[in-house]
Amino acid sequence: AAVRCQHYTPLRALQASAALRRASDEHKEPLTSSSQQHFDSPPAGHQPEQEPQGPRPSYTGQGGQESEDYESEEQLQHRILTAALEFVPEHGWTAEAIAEGAKTLGLSVAAAGMFHSDGSELILHFLSECNTKLSKLLAKEQKLVQLGEAEKKPIDEFLRHAVEARLRMLIPYIEKWPQALSVLLLPRNIPSSLNLLTSMIDDIWHYAGDQSTDFNWYTRRAVLTGIYNTTELVMMQDSSPDFEDTWRFLENRVADAMTMSNTASQVQSTGEAVVQGLMGAAVTVSNAESSRAVR
Amino acid sequence: VNQVFESVAKKYDVMNDSMTLGIHRIWKDILMHKMNPSPGTLLLDVAGGTGDIAFRFINYVRSMQERRLQRKLKNHQNLSWQEIFESYQKDKFNSLGDSQVVVCDINREMLKVGKQKAQHLGYSEGLSWVLGNAEELPFDNDKFDVYTIAFGIRNVTRIDLALQEAYRVLKPGGRFLCLEFSHVSNPLLSRLYDLYSFQVIPVLGEVIAGDWRSYQYLVESIRQFPPQEELKAMIEDAGFFKVDYENLNFGIVAIHSGFKL
């Protein structure tokens, strides 16, 4: 699980750090101390929150102070985006929401200029946070099972539970989520969003444990991705109380997947049978032709 | 520097149009688009003499407000006529959304031209004109959301002082934006550009504004100005973070941006 956490750092964090490393090469000593001061003063009463993102990739800067600068700029961006999330239901996934978020931290609204005006970073940040939350939840439950305090769920129930838990995190933002989905489809964002999606799916399978199925790794990933994506789309249009239609849809899809896995072993023998059937049909046809020709 | 601009003040806009073939308008539009000001932004436009950036800012903010109002009304489909009327009234007073721009210039003549233009074009609210030196701004600390300097920093004697002042007057989280002529790296384009600058522009200066020398000075000052990376380093030295630049027209012009974090 420790290795997996690296997936959760969105690609943009790497880009930011690369730019920063170039920048930090040019920083001088007195500069870093003054910038430290500035970072400490603005947010009134706002504690620098513990980053929930697990082991952050460590970029060893040119010394303790530089790497602290790096963290503070990245951290500041994370804090702005997290603060911006509460304004999303009202303003959507836009630079406006980010500007409002920056304002609550005591920064100027111009700080939203650090991010793209289409809100891409905000959405990716949100996805990353959701994935981290899911991972933590699954890890906690796994621990309970290991300690014997809970029953190990059968695979279909586990998948349903994991997907439902993850999709429920969208509920506060569900009105503006379709907008987010369309932004995630922009060519610029596809690598990052795909990365986050696959790491989430990987994570779920990891915690599902090694259940014996006849699937190989790729098929398992593809199947669960399909289940997740279709359920997400259904959820967008669901108006039933507490999204019960969505969960029922999810249950059916997972059941389908399970049936598929049972027949997977049969597929091979079925395949052979089909081939033989085709061969037989070909033979029959050619016999019929030749017999007709003879007549 | 002061004398150069006294003589060019009246013909400044015309010369801009003819020198850059009108493209300077696009550059300034791009700058505004990059800034993407939110409602309630306080902008300081330094060396903004004739008000080009300021007017664009006001236009941008107004149109954003209108769009916001439209969106809000779309969500309130079942209001009574009375409520709709009242909401229009309320937002009429707020057509700028509390955004304001302060235009600061070292040259009184340029400010005069700017004020006249504002009156002529009908810009009345949210605009103020201040006489001041970029190296020593007459403003308090932590006051502005955005600081812009469009085609002005080239004329500042001590650029580092101007950058430090910019840092001082910006609020935490505030943004520094600089639009300026810069270096063209493409060799072919560079030669064409040099040809144009040294042969055509002073001639235009003589013909249109009757002033060869000022425009000769202009072209030379562009060549002497530090290139993109060097200016970026200077901005970082002043304390700005996330400093970046965007080349327009292959480096003829560049927009540098930094944040006070």
Coordinates of C-alpha atoms in Angstrom, one line a residue:
Chain A
A1 CA 0.0 0.0 0.0
A2 CA 2.9 2.4 0.7
V3 CA 4.1 2.0 -2.9
R4 CA 0.7 2.7 -4.2
C5 CA 0.3 6.1 -2.5
Q6 CA 2.6 7.6 -5.1
H7 CA -0.1 7.4 -7.7
Y8 CA -2.2 9.8 -5.7
T9 CA 0.0 12.8 -6.3
P10 CA -1.5 14.4 -9.4
L11 CA 0.7 15.1 -12.3
R12 CA 0.5 18.8 -11.8
A13 CA 2.4 18.5 -8.5
L14 CA 5.4 17.2 -10.4
Q15 CA 5.2 20.0 -12.9
A16 CA 5.0 22.6 -10.2
S17 CA 8.0 21.1 -8.4
A18 CA 10.1 21.1 -11.6
A19 CA 9.4 24.7 -12.2
L20 CA 10.1 25.4 -8.5
R21 CA 13.4 23.6 -8.6
R22 CA 14.5 25.9 -11.3
A23 CA 13.3 28.8 -9.3
S24 CA 14.8 27.6 -6.1
D25 CA 18.2 27.5 -7.8
E26 CA 18.1 31.2 -8.0
H27 CA 16.9 32.0 -4.5
K28 CA 19.3 33.5 -2.1
E29 CA 19.5 33.1 1.6
P30 CA 17.9 36.4 2.8
L31 CA 15.1 35.8 0.3
T32 CA 14.1 32.5 1.8
S33 CA 13.8 33.9 5.3
S34 CA 11.7 36.8 4.3
S35 CA 9.4 34.6 2.2
Q36 CA 9.0 32.4 5.3
Q37 CA 7.8 35.3 7.2
H38 CA 5.2 36.1 4.6
F39 CA 3.9 32.6 4.6
D40 CA 3.4 32.6 8.3
S41 CA 1.5 35.8 8.6
P42 CA -1.5 35.9 6.3
P43 CA -4.0 33.2 7.2
A44 CA -5.6 34.4 10.4
G45 CA -6.0 31.5 12.8
H46 CA -5.7 29.0 10.1
Q47 CA -3.5 26.1 11.1
P48 CA -1.3 24.6 8.3
E49 CA -3.3 21.4 8.0
Q50 CA -1.6 18.0 7.9
E51 CA -1.5 17.1 4.3
P52 CA -3.6 13.9 4.0
Q53 CA -1.8 12.8 1.0
G54 CA 0.5 10.2 2.6
P55 CA 4.2 10.0 1.6
R56 CA 4.8 13.0 -0.6
P57 CA 7.5 12.4 -3.2
S58 CA 10.6 13.9 -1.6
Y59 CA 12.4 16.4 -3.7
T60 CA 15.6 17.1 -2.0
G61 CA 16.2 20.8 -2.6
Q62 CA 19.5 22.5 -2.1
G63 CA 19.1 22.6 1.6
G64 CA 16.5 22.6 4.3
Q65 CA 15.3 26.1 3.6
E66 CA 14.8 25.6 -0.1
S67 CA 12.8 22.4 0.3
E68 CA 10.7 24.2 2.9
D69 CA 10.0 26.9 0.4
Y70 CA 9.0 24.3 -2.1
E71 CA 6.6 22.7 0.4
S72 CA 5.1 26.0 1.4
E73 CA 4.3 27.0 -2.2
E74 CA 2.8 23.6 -3.1
Q75 CA 1.1 23.4 0.3
L76 CA -0.3 26.9 -0.2
Q77 CA -1.8 25.9 -3.5
H78 CA -3.3 22.8 -1.9
R79 CA -4.8 24.9 0.8
I80 CA -6.3 27.4 -1.6
L81 CA -7.8 24.5 -3.6
T82 CA -9.2 22.8 -0.6
A83 CA -10.7 26.1 0.6
A84 CA -12.1 26.7 -2.8
L85 CA -14.1 23.4 -2.7
E86 CA -16.7 24.9 -0.4
F87 CA -17.6 27.5 -3.0
V88 CA -18.0 25.0 -5.8
P89 CA -21.7 24.3 -5.3
E90 CA -22.3 28.0 -5.8
H91 CA -19.8 29.0 -8.4
G92 CA -19.0 25.7 -10.1
W93 CA -15.5 24.5 -10.9
T94 CA -14.2 27.9 -11.9
A95 CA -11.6 30.5 -11.2
E96 CA -14.3 32.3 -9.2
A97 CA -14.5 29.5 -6.7
I98 CA -10.7 29.5 -6.4
A99 CA -10.7 33.2 -5.9
E100 CA -13.3 32.9 -3.1
G101 CA -11.2 30.1 -1.6
A102 CA -8.1 32.3 -1.7
K103 CA -10.1 35.1 0.0
T104 CA -11.0 32.9 3.0
L105 CA -7.3 32.2 3.5
G106 CA -6.6 36.0 3.7
L107 CA -5.0 36.1 0.2
S108 CA -5.9 38.4 -2.6
V109 CA -8.4 37.2 -5.2
A110 CA -5.6 37.5 -7.8
A111 CA -4.1 34.4 -6.3
A112 CA -6.5 32.4 -8.5
G113 CA -4.4 33.5 -11.4
M114 CA -1.9 30.7 -10.3
F115 CA -4.4 28.2 -11.7
H116 CA -6.0 27.6 -15.0
S117 CA -9.2 29.6 -15.6
D118 CA -11.2 26.5 -16.4
G119 CA -10.8 25.0 -12.9
S120 CA -8.8 21.9 -14.1
E121 CA -6.5 21.9 -11.1
L122 CA -9.4 22.3 -8.7
I123 CA -11.1 19.2 -10.1
L124 CA -8.0 17.2 -10.2
H125 CA -7.2 18.2 -6.6
F126 CA -10.7 17.1 -5.6
L127 CA -10.3 13.7 -7.3
S128 CA -7.0 13.2 -5.7
E129 CA -8.5 14.0 -2.3
C130 CA -11.4 11.6 -2.9
N131 CA -9.0 8.8 -3.8
T132 CA -6.9 9.4 -0.8
K133 CA -10.0 9.3 1.4
L134 CA -11.2 6.1 -0.2
S135 CA -7.7 4.5 0.2
K136 CA -7.7 5.4 3.9
L137 CA -11.2 4.0 4.4
L138 CA -10.3 0.7 2.7
A139 CA -7.1 0.4 4.7
K140 CA -9.0 1.0 7.9
E141 CA -11.5 -1.7 7.0
Q142 CA -8.8 -4.1 6.0
K143 CA -7.1 -3.6 9.4
L144 CA -10.4 -4.4 11.1
V145 CA -10.6 -7.6 9.2
Q146 CA -7.0 -8.5 10.0
L147 CA -7.7 -7.9 13.7
G148 CA -10.6 -10.2 13.4
E149 CA -13.1 -7.5 14.4
A150 CA -14.9 -7.7 11.1
E151 CA -15.9 -10.3 8.5
K152 CA -14.1 -10.3 5.2
K153 CA -16.6 -9.4 2.6
P154 CA -17.2 -11.5 -0.5
I155 CA -15.7 -10.0 -3.6
D156 CA -18.9 -8.7 -5.1
E157 CA -20.1 -7.0 -1.9
F158 CA -16.6 -5.5 -1.4
L159 CA -16.6 -4.0 -4.9
R160 CA -20.1 -2.6 -4.4
H161 CA -19.1 -1.1 -1.1
A162 CA -16.0 0.5 -2.4
V163 CA -17.5 2.0 -5.5
E164 CA -20.5 3.3 -3.6
A165 CA -18.3 4.8 -0.9
R166 CA -16.3 6.6 -3.6
L167 CA -19.3 7.8 -5.5
R168 CA -20.9 9.1 -2.4
M169 CA -18.1 11.6 -2.1
L170 CA -19.5 13.3 -5.2
I171 CA -22.9 14.0 -3.6
P172 CA -22.2 17.5 -2.3
Y173 CA -21.0 18.6 -5.7
I174 CA -23.2 16.5 -7.8
E175 CA -25.0 19.5 -9.5
K176 CA -21.7 20.8 -11.0
W177 CA -20.1 17.4 -11.5
P178 CA -21.1 17.0 -15.1
Q179 CA -19.3 20.2 -15.8
A180 CA -16.2 18.7 -14.1
L181 CA -16.5 15.6 -16.2
S182 CA -16.4 17.6 -19.4
V183 CA -13.4 19.5 -18.2
L184 CA -11.6 16.3 -17.4
L185 CA -12.1 15.2 -21.0
L186 CA -10.0 18.1 -22.3
P187 CA -6.9 16.7 -24.0
R188 CA -4.7 18.6 -21.6
N189 CA -6.3 16.9 -18.6
I190 CA -6.7 13.4 -19.9
P191 CA -3.3 12.1 -18.8
S192 CA -3.9 13.3 -15.2
S193 CA -7.5 12.2 -15.0
L194 CA -6.8 8.8 -16.5
N195 CA -3.9 8.4 -14.1
L196 CA -6.1 9.2 -11.1
L197 CA -8.8 6.9 -12.3
T198 CA -6.6 3.9 -12.9
S199 CA -4.8 4.3 -9.6
M200 CA -8.2 4.4 -7.8
I201 CA -9.2 1.2 -9.6
D202 CA -5.9 -0.4 -8.8
D203 CA -6.4 0.5 -5.2
I204 CA -9.8 -1.0 -4.9
W205 CA -8.5 -4.3 -6.4
H206 CA -5.6 -4.2 -4.1
Y207 CA -7.8 -4.0 -1.1
A208 CA -10.1 -6.6 -2.6
G209 CA -7.4 -9.0 -1.9
D210 CA -6.4 -11.9 -4.1
Q211 CA -9.7 -13.6 -4.8
S212 CA -9.3 -16.4 -7.1
T213 CA -10.9 -15.5 -10.4
D214 CA -10.1 -16.5 -13.9
F215 CA -9.5 -12.9 -14.8
N216 CA -6.1 -11.6 -15.5
W217 CA -5.0 -8.2 -14.3
Y218 CA -6.0 -6.1 -17.3
T219 CA -9.4 -7.6 -17.5
R220 CA -10.1 -7.0 -13.8
R221 CA -9.0 -3.3 -14.2
A222 CA -11.1 -2.9 -17.4
V223 CA -14.2 -4.5 -15.8
L224 CA -14.1 -2.4 -12.7
T225 CA -13.4 0.8 -14.7
G226 CA -16.4 0.1 -16.8
I227 CA -18.6 -0.5 -13.7
Y228 CA -17.3 2.7 -12.1
N229 CA -17.7 4.9 -15.1
T230 CA -21.2 3.7 -16.0
T231 CA -22.4 4.0 -12.4
E232 CA -21.0 7.5 -12.2
L233 CA -23.0 8.5 -15.3
V234 CA -26.2 6.9 -14.0
M235 CA -25.7 8.8 -10.8
M236 CA -25.6 12.1 -12.7
Q237 CA -29.1 11.6 -13.9
D238 CA -30.5 9.9 -10.8
S239 CA -33.2 11.7 -8.9
S240 CA -34.3 8.9 -6.6
P241 CA -34.1 9.4 -2.9
D242 CA -30.5 8.8 -1.7
F243 CA -29.6 7.6 -5.2
E244 CA -31.1 4.2 -4.6
D245 CA -31.5 3.7 -8.3
T246 CA -27.8 4.2 -8.7
W247 CA -26.9 1.6 -6.1
R248 CA -29.3 -0.9 -7.6
F249 CA -27.7 -0.3 -11.0
L250 CA -24.3 -0.8 -9.4
E251 CA -25.4 -4.1 -7.8
N252 CA -26.6 -5.4 -11.1
R253 CA -23.3 -4.4 -12.9
V254 CA -21.2 -6.1 -10.3
A255 CA -23.4 -9.2 -10.5
D256 CA -22.9 -9.2 -14.2
A257 CA -19.2 -9.0 -13.7
M258 CA -19.3 -12.0 -11.4
T259 CA -21.3 -14.1 -13.8
M260 CA -18.8 -13.2 -16.5
S261 CA -16.0 -14.4 -14.3
N262 CA -17.7 -17.7 -13.7
T263 CA -18.2 -18.2 -17.4
A264 CA -14.7 -17.1 -18.2
S265 CA -13.3 -20.6 -17.5
Q266 CA -16.1 -21.9 -19.7
V267 CA -15.2 -19.5 -22.4
Q268 CA -12.1 -21.4 -23.2
S269 CA -13.9 -24.7 -23.6
T270 CA -16.7 -22.8 -25.3
G271 CA -14.2 -21.3 -27.6
E272 CA -13.0 -24.8 -28.6
A273 CA -16.6 -25.9 -29.0
V274 CA -17.4 -23.0 -31.2
V275 CA -14.4 -23.6 -33.4
Q276 CA -15.4 -27.2 -33.7
G277 CA -18.9 -26.2 -34.5
L278 CA -17.7 -23.9 -37.2
M279 CA -15.5 -26.6 -38.6
G280 CA -18.4 -29.0 -38.6
A281 CA -20.6 -26.5 -40.3
A282 CA -17.9 -25.9 -43.0
V283 CA -17.6 -29.6 -43.5
T284 CA -21.3 -30.0 -43.8
V285 CA -21.6 -27.2 -46.3
S286 CA -18.8 -28.5 -48.5
N287 CA -20.4 -32.0 -48.3
A288 CA -23.7 -30.6 -49.3
E289 CA -22.1 -28.7 -52.2
S290 CA -20.2 -31.7 -53.5
S291 CA -23.3 -33.9 -53.1
R292 CA -25.3 -31.3 -55.1
A293 CA -22.6 -31.1 -57.7
V294 CA -22.6 -34.8 -58.0
R295 CA -26.4 -35.0 -58.4
Chain B
V1 CA 12.8 60.0 -19.7
N2 CA 10.3 62.7 -18.6
Q3 CA 11.1 64.9 -21.6
V4 CA 10.8 62.1 -24.0
F5 CA 7.3 61.4 -22.9
E6 CA 6.2 65.0 -22.7
S7 CA 6.8 65.4 -26.3
V8 CA 5.2 62.1 -27.3
A9 CA 2.2 62.2 -24.9
K10 CA -0.3 63.6 -27.4
K11 CA 0.7 61.4 -30.2
Y12 CA 1.4 58.4 -28.1
D13 CA -1.6 56.3 -29.1
V14 CA -1.3 57.1 -32.8
M15 CA 2.3 56.2 -32.7
N16 CA 1.6 52.9 -31.0
D17 CA -0.9 52.0 -33.6
S18 CA 1.4 52.8 -36.5
M19 CA 4.5 51.3 -35.0
T20 CA 3.0 48.0 -34.1
L21 CA 0.4 48.0 -36.9
G22 CA -2.3 47.9 -34.3
I23 CA -1.1 44.7 -32.8
H24 CA -0.4 46.4 -29.5
R25 CA -4.2 46.3 -28.9
I26 CA -4.1 42.5 -29.1
W27 CA -1.2 42.3 -26.8
K28 CA -3.0 44.4 -24.2
D29 CA -6.2 42.3 -24.7
I30 CA -4.1 39.1 -24.1
L31 CA -2.7 40.7 -20.9
M32 CA -6.2 41.4 -19.6
H33 CA -7.3 37.9 -20.5
K34 CA -4.4 36.4 -18.6
M35 CA -5.2 38.5 -15.6
N36 CA -8.8 37.3 -15.6
P37 CA -9.8 39.7 -12.8
S38 CA -12.4 38.6 -10.3
P39 CA -15.0 41.0 -8.9
G40 CA -13.6 43.3 -6.3
T41 CA -10.1 43.4 -7.8
L42 CA -8.1 46.5 -7.1
L43 CA -5.7 47.1 -9.9
L44 CA -2.7 49.4 -10.0
D45 CA -1.6 50.3 -13.5
V46 CA 1.9 51.8 -13.3
A47 CA 3.2 53.9 -16.2
G48 CA -0.2 53.5 -17.6
G49 CA -0.4 57.1 -18.8
T50 CA -3.0 57.1 -21.5
G51 CA -5.2 54.5 -19.8
D52 CA -5.2 51.6 -22.3
I53 CA -4.9 48.9 -19.7
A54 CA -7.3 50.7 -17.3
F55 CA -10.1 50.9 -19.8
R56 CA -9.7 47.3 -20.9
F57 CA -9.9 46.3 -17.2
I58 CA -13.1 48.2 -16.7
N59 CA -14.6 46.7 -19.9
Y60 CA -13.6 43.2 -18.8
V61 CA -15.0 43.5 -15.3
R62 CA -18.2 45.0 -16.6
S63 CA -18.8 42.2 -19.1
M64 CA -18.0 39.6 -16.4
Q65 CA -20.5 41.2 -14.1
E66 CA -23.2 41.2 -16.8
R67 CA -22.6 37.6 -17.5
R68 CA -22.8 36.7 -13.8
L69 CA -26.0 38.6 -13.5
Q70 CA -27.5 36.8 -16.5
R71 CA -26.5 33.4 -15.0
K72 CA -28.0 34.3 -11.7
L73 CA -31.2 35.4 -13.3
K74 CA -31.3 32.2 -15.4
N75 CA -31.4 30.3 -12.1
H76 CA -34.2 32.3 -10.8
Q77 CA -36.8 31.5 -13.3
N78 CA -39.8 32.0 -11.2
L79 CA -39.3 35.4 -9.7
S80 CA -42.0 37.9 -9.8
W81 CA -41.6 41.0 -11.9
Q82 CA -41.1 43.1 -8.8
E83 CA -38.2 41.0 -7.7
I84 CA -36.6 41.1 -11.1
F85 CA -36.9 44.8 -11.2
E86 CA -35.3 45.1 -7.8
S87 CA -32.4 42.9 -8.7
Y88 CA -31.6 45.0 -11.7
Q89 CA -31.7 48.1 -9.6
K90 CA -29.3 46.6 -7.0
D91 CA -26.8 45.5 -9.6
K92 CA -27.0 48.7 -11.5
F93 CA -25.0 50.3 -8.7
N94 CA -22.6 47.4 -8.8
S95 CA -21.9 47.3 -12.5
L96 CA -18.2 47.1 -11.7
G97 CA -18.6 44.8 -8.8
D98 CA -16.4 46.9 -6.5
S99 CA -13.4 46.6 -8.9
Q100 CA -11.3 49.7 -9.2
V101 CA -8.2 50.8 -11.1
V102 CA -5.6 53.4 -10.1
V103 CA -3.5 54.7 -13.0
C104 CA -0.1 55.9 -11.9
D105 CA 2.3 57.7 -14.2
I106 CA 5.4 59.8 -13.7
N107 CA 4.4 62.2 -16.4
R108 CA 1.6 64.8 -16.0
E109 CA 1.1 65.1 -19.7
M110 CA 0.4 61.4 -20.1
L111 CA -2.1 61.5 -17.3
K112 CA -3.8 64.5 -18.8
V113 CA -4.2 62.7 -22.1
G114 CA -5.5 59.7 -20.3
K115 CA -8.1 61.7 -18.3
Q116 CA -9.3 63.3 -21.5
K117 CA -9.6 59.9 -23.2
A118 CA -11.6 58.6 -20.3
Q119 CA -14.0 61.5 -20.4
H120 CA -14.3 61.1 -24.2
L121 CA -15.0 57.4 -24.0
G122 CA -17.4 57.7 -21.1
Y123 CA -15.4 56.0 -18.3
S124 CA -16.4 57.6 -15.1
E125 CA -16.5 55.3 -12.1
G126 CA -13.8 53.0 -10.7
L127 CA -11.0 55.1 -12.1
S128 CA -8.4 57.3 -10.4
W129 CA -5.3 59.0 -11.7
V130 CA -2.2 59.5 -9.6
L131 CA 1.1 61.1 -10.3
G132 CA 3.9 59.0 -9.1
N133 CA 7.3 57.4 -9.6
A134 CA 7.5 53.6 -10.1
E135 CA 10.6 53.5 -8.0
E136 CA 8.9 55.1 -5.1
L137 CA 5.2 54.6 -5.2
P138 CA 2.9 56.9 -3.2
F139 CA 0.9 54.0 -1.8
D140 CA 0.7 52.0 1.4
N141 CA 1.9 48.4 1.8
D142 CA -0.4 45.5 0.9
K143 CA -2.9 47.5 -0.9
F144 CA -3.5 46.2 -4.4
D145 CA -4.6 42.9 -5.9
V146 CA -2.9 43.3 -9.2
Y147 CA 0.0 45.4 -10.4
T148 CA 0.5 45.9 -14.1
I149 CA 3.1 47.8 -16.0
A150 CA 2.6 47.7 -19.7
F151 CA 5.5 49.0 -21.9
G152 CA 6.7 51.1 -18.9
I153 CA 9.3 49.1 -17.1
R154 CA 11.7 49.6 -19.9
N155 CA 11.8 53.3 -19.0
V156 CA 12.5 52.8 -15.4
T157 CA 16.1 53.6 -14.4
R158 CA 16.3 51.2 -11.5
I159 CA 14.2 48.2 -12.4
D160 CA 15.0 46.4 -9.2
L161 CA 13.6 49.3 -7.2
A162 CA 10.4 49.3 -9.2
L163 CA 10.0 45.5 -8.7
Q164 CA 10.6 46.0 -4.9
E165 CA 7.9 48.7 -4.8
A166 CA 5.6 46.4 -6.8
Y167 CA 6.1 43.7 -4.2
R168 CA 5.5 46.2 -1.4
V169 CA 2.2 47.6 -2.5
L170 CA 0.7 44.2 -3.4
K171 CA -1.5 42.3 -1.0
P172 CA -0.4 38.7 -0.1
G173 CA -1.5 36.6 -2.9
G174 CA -1.4 39.5 -5.3
R175 CA -0.2 39.3 -8.8
F176 CA 2.5 41.2 -10.7
L177 CA 2.1 41.4 -14.5
C178 CA 4.6 43.0 -16.8
L179 CA 4.0 43.5 -20.6
E180 CA 7.2 44.5 -22.3
F181 CA 9.2 44.3 -25.5
S182 CA 11.7 41.4 -25.2
H183 CA 14.1 39.4 -27.1
V184 CA 13.4 37.5 -30.2
S185 CA 15.4 34.3 -30.3
N186 CA 14.6 33.2 -33.8
P187 CA 17.5 34.5 -35.9
L188 CA 15.6 35.2 -39.1
L189 CA 12.8 37.0 -37.4
S190 CA 15.3 38.8 -35.3
R191 CA 16.9 40.3 -38.4
L192 CA 13.6 41.3 -39.9
Y193 CA 12.6 42.9 -36.6
D194 CA 15.9 44.8 -36.3
L195 CA 15.4 46.1 -39.8
Y196 CA 11.9 47.2 -39.1
S197 CA 12.9 48.8 -35.7
F198 CA 15.8 50.8 -36.9
Q199 CA 14.8 51.8 -40.4
V200 CA 11.0 52.2 -40.2
I201 CA 10.1 53.3 -36.7
P202 CA 12.2 56.5 -36.4
V203 CA 10.9 57.5 -39.8
L204 CA 7.3 57.0 -38.6
G205 CA 8.2 59.0 -35.5
E206 CA 9.4 61.9 -37.6
V207 CA 6.4 61.7 -40.0
I208 CA 3.6 61.3 -37.5
A209 CA 4.9 62.9 -34.3
G210 CA 7.6 65.1 -35.7
D211 CA 10.1 63.5 -33.4
W212 CA 12.9 61.3 -34.7
R213 CA 15.0 61.3 -31.6
S214 CA 12.4 60.0 -29.1
Y215 CA 11.6 57.0 -31.2
Q216 CA 15.3 56.3 -31.8
Y217 CA 15.6 56.3 -28.1
L218 CA 12.7 54.0 -27.8
V219 CA 14.1 51.4 -30.2
E220 CA 17.5 51.5 -28.5
S221 CA 16.0 51.1 -25.1
I222 CA 14.2 48.0 -26.3
R223 CA 17.5 46.5 -27.4
Q224 CA 19.1 47.3 -24.0
F225 CA 16.3 45.8 -22.0
P226 CA 17.1 42.5 -20.3
P227 CA 15.9 39.4 -22.0
Q228 CA 13.1 37.1 -20.7
E229 CA 15.1 34.9 -18.4
E230 CA 17.0 37.8 -16.9
L231 CA 13.9 39.7 -16.1
K232 CA 12.4 36.6 -14.6
A233 CA 15.4 36.3 -12.3
M234 CA 15.0 39.9 -11.3
I235 CA 11.4 39.5 -10.5
E236 CA 12.2 36.4 -8.4
D237 CA 14.9 38.5 -6.6
A238 CA 12.3 41.0 -5.6
G239 CA 10.5 38.2 -3.7
F240 CA 7.9 37.0 -6.2
F241 CA 6.9 33.3 -6.5
K242 CA 5.7 31.3 -9.5
V243 CA 7.4 33.7 -11.8
D244 CA 6.8 32.8 -15.4
Y245 CA 6.7 34.5 -18.8
E246 CA 4.7 34.0 -22.0
N247 CA 6.2 35.1 -25.3
L248 CA 3.9 36.8 -27.7
N249 CA 4.8 37.0 -31.4
F250 CA 8.0 34.9 -30.9
G251 CA 9.4 37.1 -28.2
I252 CA 8.8 40.5 -29.7
V253 CA 6.7 41.0 -26.6
A254 CA 6.6 39.0 -23.4
I255 CA 4.2 38.9 -20.4
H256 CA 6.0 38.2 -17.1
S257 CA 3.9 37.1 -14.2
G258 CA 4.7 36.6 -10.5
F259 CA 2.8 36.2 -7.3
K260 CA 3.4 37.6 -3.8
L261 CA 3.0 34.6 -1.6

